[in-house]
Amino acid sequence: MKKEPVESVCATIPTFHIETDLNLENILKELNITQIFRNGHGIKQMSEKTLIIGKAIHKAGIKIDQYGTCGYAAGEFGAEFQCFMEPTIFIADRPFIFFVTLVTEENPSNLKSILLMGTLC
């Protein structure tokens, strides 16, 4: 796959806050992780008493405002928009897909991981 060059962009996007909950119980059971939900089995390595998992819920969200980006359940980080050269202008005035990614400072085009992604409609 051809890598596109990294380009400075001044982005104008609306402030937004998206949050979601995911019940992990069925997903964990499909992965054959079932003993933690059973009476008498549970998690024995974490406590002297047997711990039973009643619920397994993953909550994630992202908030973008004029102060930066805050993503929870994936860490917290700041976003800086710096434009040193003549930037490309991007105005998100229609539905869009967003990605918050982890890259190295030395090589911003080298994507390490997608931390959060979503759509805003």
PDB file of N, CA and C in Angstrom, residues 58-100:
ATOM      1  N   HIS A  58     -17.682  -2.530  29.447  1.00  0.00           N
ATOM      2  CA  HIS A  58     -16.629  -1.641  28.953  1.00  0.00           C
ATOM      3  C   HIS A  58     -17.292  -0.334  28.557  1.00  0.00           C
ATOM      4  N   LYS A  59     -16.798   0.757  29.080  1.00  0.00           N
ATOM      5  CA  LYS A  59     -17.341   2.073  28.765  1.00  0.00           C
ATOM      6  C   LYS A  59     -16.238   2.877  28.093  1.00  0.00           C
ATOM      7  N   ALA A  60     -16.578   3.514  27.021  1.00  0.00           N
ATOM      8  CA  ALA A  60     -15.592   4.319  26.304  1.00  0.00           C
ATOM      9  C   ALA A  60     -16.255   5.583  25.797  1.00  0.00           C
ATOM     10  N   GLY A  61     -15.457   6.593  25.620  1.00  0.00           N
ATOM     11  CA  GLY A  61     -15.999   7.829  25.096  1.00  0.00           C
ATOM     12  C   GLY A  61     -14.905   8.752  24.623  1.00  0.00           C
ATOM     13  N   ILE A  62     -15.331   9.774  23.952  1.00  0.00           N
ATOM     14  CA  ILE A  62     -14.412  10.808  23.484  1.00  0.00           C
ATOM     15  C   ILE A  62     -15.126  12.147  23.583  1.00  0.00           C
ATOM     16  N   LYS A  63     -14.373  13.135  24.009  1.00  0.00           N
ATOM     17  CA  LYS A  63     -14.898  14.496  24.080  1.00  0.00           C
ATOM     18  C   LYS A  63     -13.890  15.396  23.384  1.00  0.00           C
ATOM     19  N   ILE A  64     -14.360  16.134  22.405  1.00  0.00           N
ATOM     20  CA  ILE A  64     -13.512  17.084  21.694  1.00  0.00           C
ATOM     21  C   ILE A  64     -14.138  18.459  21.850  1.00  0.00           C
ATOM     22  N   ASP A  65     -13.336  19.390  22.357  1.00  0.00           N
ATOM     23  CA  ASP A  65     -13.799  20.763  22.490  1.00  0.00           C
ATOM     24  C   ASP A  65     -12.641  21.708  22.189  1.00  0.00           C
ATOM     25  N   GLN A  66     -12.835  22.985  22.499  1.00  0.00           N
ATOM     26  CA  GLN A  66     -11.809  23.974  22.178  1.00  0.00           C
ATOM     27  C   GLN A  66     -10.527  23.778  22.984  1.00  0.00           C
ATOM     28  N   TYR A  67     -10.564  22.954  24.031  1.00  0.00           N
ATOM     29  CA  TYR A  67      -9.381  22.735  24.866  1.00  0.00           C
ATOM     30  C   TYR A  67      -8.577  21.515  24.442  1.00  0.00           C
ATOM     31  N   GLY A  68      -9.112  20.696  23.566  1.00  0.00           N
ATOM     32  CA  GLY A  68      -8.379  19.521  23.108  1.00  0.00           C
ATOM     33  C   GLY A  68      -9.261  18.295  23.053  1.00  0.00           C
ATOM     34  N   THR A  69      -8.620  17.145  23.176  1.00  0.00           N
ATOM     35  CA  THR A  69      -9.290  15.858  23.052  1.00  0.00           C
ATOM     36  C   THR A  69      -9.109  15.077  24.332  1.00  0.00           C
ATOM     37  N   CYS A  70     -10.184  14.506  24.825  1.00  0.00           N
ATOM     38  CA  CYS A  70     -10.111  13.641  25.992  1.00  0.00           C
ATOM     39  C   CYS A  70     -10.811  12.342  25.626  1.00  0.00           C
ATOM     40  N   GLY A  71     -10.069  11.262  25.649  1.00  0.00           N
ATOM     41  CA  GLY A  71     -10.657   9.955  25.398  1.00  0.00           C
ATOM     42  C   GLY A  71     -10.536   9.129  26.656  1.00  0.00           C
ATOM     43  N   TYR A  72     -11.610   8.537  27.103  1.00  0.00           N
ATOM     44  CA  TYR A  72     -11.520   7.719  28.299  1.00  0.00           C
ATOM     45  C   TYR A  72     -11.795   6.274  27.950  1.00  0.00           C
ATOM     46  N   ALA A  73     -11.275   5.393  28.765  1.00  0.00           N
ATOM     47  CA  ALA A  73     -11.197   3.956  28.530  1.00  0.00           C
ATOM     48  C   ALA A  73     -10.101   3.684  27.507  1.00  0.00           C
ATOM     49  N   ALA A  74      -9.445   4.712  27.086  1.00  0.00           N
ATOM     50  CA  ALA A  74      -8.290   4.547  26.198  1.00  0.00           C
ATOM     51  C   ALA A  74      -7.209   5.536  26.585  1.00  0.00           C
ATOM     52  N   GLY A  75      -7.315   6.108  27.766  1.00  0.00           N
ATOM     53  CA  GLY A  75      -6.323   7.078  28.216  1.00  0.00           C
ATOM     54  C   GLY A  75      -6.789   8.493  27.965  1.00  0.00           C
ATOM     55  N   GLU A  76      -6.005   9.412  28.419  1.00  0.00           N
ATOM     56  CA  GLU A  76      -6.320  10.822  28.229  1.00  0.00           C
ATOM     57  C   GLU A  76      -5.131  11.492  27.570  1.00  0.00           C
ATOM     58  N   PHE A  77      -5.399  12.348  26.635  1.00  0.00           N
ATOM     59  CA  PHE A  77      -4.317  12.985  25.895  1.00  0.00           C
ATOM     60  C   PHE A  77      -4.807  14.323  25.376  1.00  0.00           C
ATOM     61  N   GLY A  78      -3.891  15.152  25.032  1.00  0.00           N
ATOM     62  CA  GLY A  78      -4.239  16.471  24.518  1.00  0.00           C
ATOM     63  C   GLY A  78      -4.005  16.541  23.025  1.00  0.00           C
ATOM     64  N   ALA A  79      -4.752  17.376  22.373  1.00  0.00           N
ATOM     65  CA  ALA A  79      -4.570  17.566  20.931  1.00  0.00           C
ATOM     66  C   ALA A  79      -4.094  18.988  20.703  1.00  0.00           C
ATOM     67  N   GLU A  80      -3.060  19.127  19.934  1.00  0.00           N
ATOM     68  CA  GLU A  80      -2.558  20.443  19.579  1.00  0.00           C
ATOM     69  C   GLU A  80      -2.662  20.600  18.074  1.00  0.00           C
ATOM     70  N   PHE A  81      -3.228  21.696  17.650  1.00  0.00           N
ATOM     71  CA  PHE A  81      -3.327  21.976  16.230  1.00  0.00           C
ATOM     72  C   PHE A  81      -2.336  23.086  15.920  1.00  0.00           C
ATOM     73  N   GLN A  82      -1.231  22.732  15.314  1.00  0.00           N
ATOM     74  CA  GLN A  82      -0.197  23.699  14.980  1.00  0.00           C
ATOM     75  C   GLN A  82      -0.039  23.747  13.469  1.00  0.00           C
ATOM     76  N   CYS A  83      -0.029  24.932  12.935  1.00  0.00           N
ATOM     77  CA  CYS A  83       0.117  25.093  11.493  1.00  0.00           C
ATOM     78  C   CYS A  83       1.312  25.994  11.230  1.00  0.00           C
ATOM     79  N   PHE A  84       2.397  25.422  10.759  1.00  0.00           N
ATOM     80  CA  PHE A  84       3.611  26.180  10.505  1.00  0.00           C
ATOM     81  C   PHE A  84       3.738  26.564   9.034  1.00  0.00           C
ATOM     82  N   MET A  85       3.229  25.722   8.157  1.00  0.00           N
ATOM     83  CA  MET A  85       3.287  26.007   6.728  1.00  0.00           C
ATOM     84  C   MET A  85       1.880  26.376   6.271  1.00  0.00           C
ATOM     85  N   GLU A  86       1.736  26.663   5.010  1.00  0.00           N
ATOM     86  CA  GLU A  86       0.407  26.934   4.461  1.00  0.00           C
ATOM     87  C   GLU A  86      -0.416  25.659   4.594  1.00  0.00           C
ATOM     88  N   PRO A  87      -1.365  25.626   5.522  1.00  0.00           N
ATOM     89  CA  PRO A  87      -2.078  24.373   5.785  1.00  0.00           C
ATOM     90  C   PRO A  87      -3.233  24.136   4.820  1.00  0.00           C
ATOM     91  N   THR A  88      -3.608  22.888   4.733  1.00  0.00           N
ATOM     92  CA  THR A  88      -4.860  22.526   4.078  1.00  0.00           C
ATOM     93  C   THR A  88      -5.971  22.867   5.061  1.00  0.00           C
ATOM     94  N   ILE A  89      -7.037  23.447   4.589  1.00  0.00           N
ATOM     95  CA  ILE A  89      -8.161  23.812   5.450  1.00  0.00           C
ATOM     96  C   ILE A  89      -9.214  22.715   5.353  1.00  0.00           C
ATOM     97  N   PHE A  90      -9.669  22.251   6.504  1.00  0.00           N
ATOM     98  CA  PHE A  90     -10.712  21.227   6.561  1.00  0.00           C
ATOM     99  C   PHE A  90     -11.785  21.717   7.517  1.00  0.00           C
ATOM    100  N   ILE A  91     -13.013  21.845   7.041  1.00  0.00           N
ATOM    101  CA  ILE A  91     -14.136  22.256   7.884  1.00  0.00           C
ATOM    102  C   ILE A  91     -15.143  21.115   7.892  1.00  0.00           C
ATOM    103  N   ALA A  92     -15.359  20.550   9.065  1.00  0.00           N
ATOM    104  CA  ALA A  92     -16.266  19.402   9.200  1.00  0.00           C
ATOM    105  C   ALA A  92     -17.682  19.923   9.426  1.00  0.00           C
ATOM    106  N   ASP A  93     -18.334  20.337   8.359  1.00  0.00           N
ATOM    107  CA  ASP A  93     -19.694  20.859   8.456  1.00  0.00           C
ATOM    108  C   ASP A  93     -20.719  19.870   7.907  1.00  0.00           C
ATOM    109  N   ARG A  94     -20.335  18.600   7.893  1.00  0.00           N
ATOM    110  CA  ARG A  94     -21.221  17.506   7.470  1.00  0.00           C
ATOM    111  C   ARG A  94     -20.786  16.265   8.242  1.00  0.00           C
ATOM    112  N   PRO A  95     -21.558  15.179   8.201  1.00  0.00           N
ATOM    113  CA  PRO A  95     -21.151  13.963   8.929  1.00  0.00           C
ATOM    114  C   PRO A  95     -19.736  13.523   8.541  1.00  0.00           C
ATOM    115  N   PHE A  96     -18.999  13.024   9.538  1.00  0.00           N
ATOM    116  CA  PHE A  96     -17.630  12.594   9.260  1.00  0.00           C
ATOM    117  C   PHE A  96     -17.236  11.420  10.149  1.00  0.00           C
ATOM    118  N   ILE A  97     -16.194  10.729   9.736  1.00  0.00           N
ATOM    119  CA  ILE A  97     -15.582   9.641  10.501  1.00  0.00           C
ATOM    120  C   ILE A  97     -14.317  10.209  11.126  1.00  0.00           C
ATOM    121  N   PHE A  98     -14.056   9.857  12.393  1.00  0.00           N
ATOM    122  CA  PHE A  98     -12.829  10.340  13.015  1.00  0.00           C
ATOM    123  C   PHE A  98     -12.032   9.174  13.593  1.00  0.00           C
ATOM    124  N   PHE A  99     -10.734   9.360  13.641  1.00  0.00           N
ATOM    125  CA  PHE A  99      -9.797   8.411  14.232  1.00  0.00           C
ATOM    126  C   PHE A  99      -8.856   9.183  15.143  1.00  0.00           C
ATOM    127  N   VAL A 100      -8.633   8.692  16.338  1.00  0.00           N
ATOM    128  CA  VAL A 100      -7.577   9.198  17.212  1.00  0.00           C
ATOM    129  C   VAL A 100      -6.520   8.117  17.201  1.00  0.00           C
TER     130      VAL A 100
END
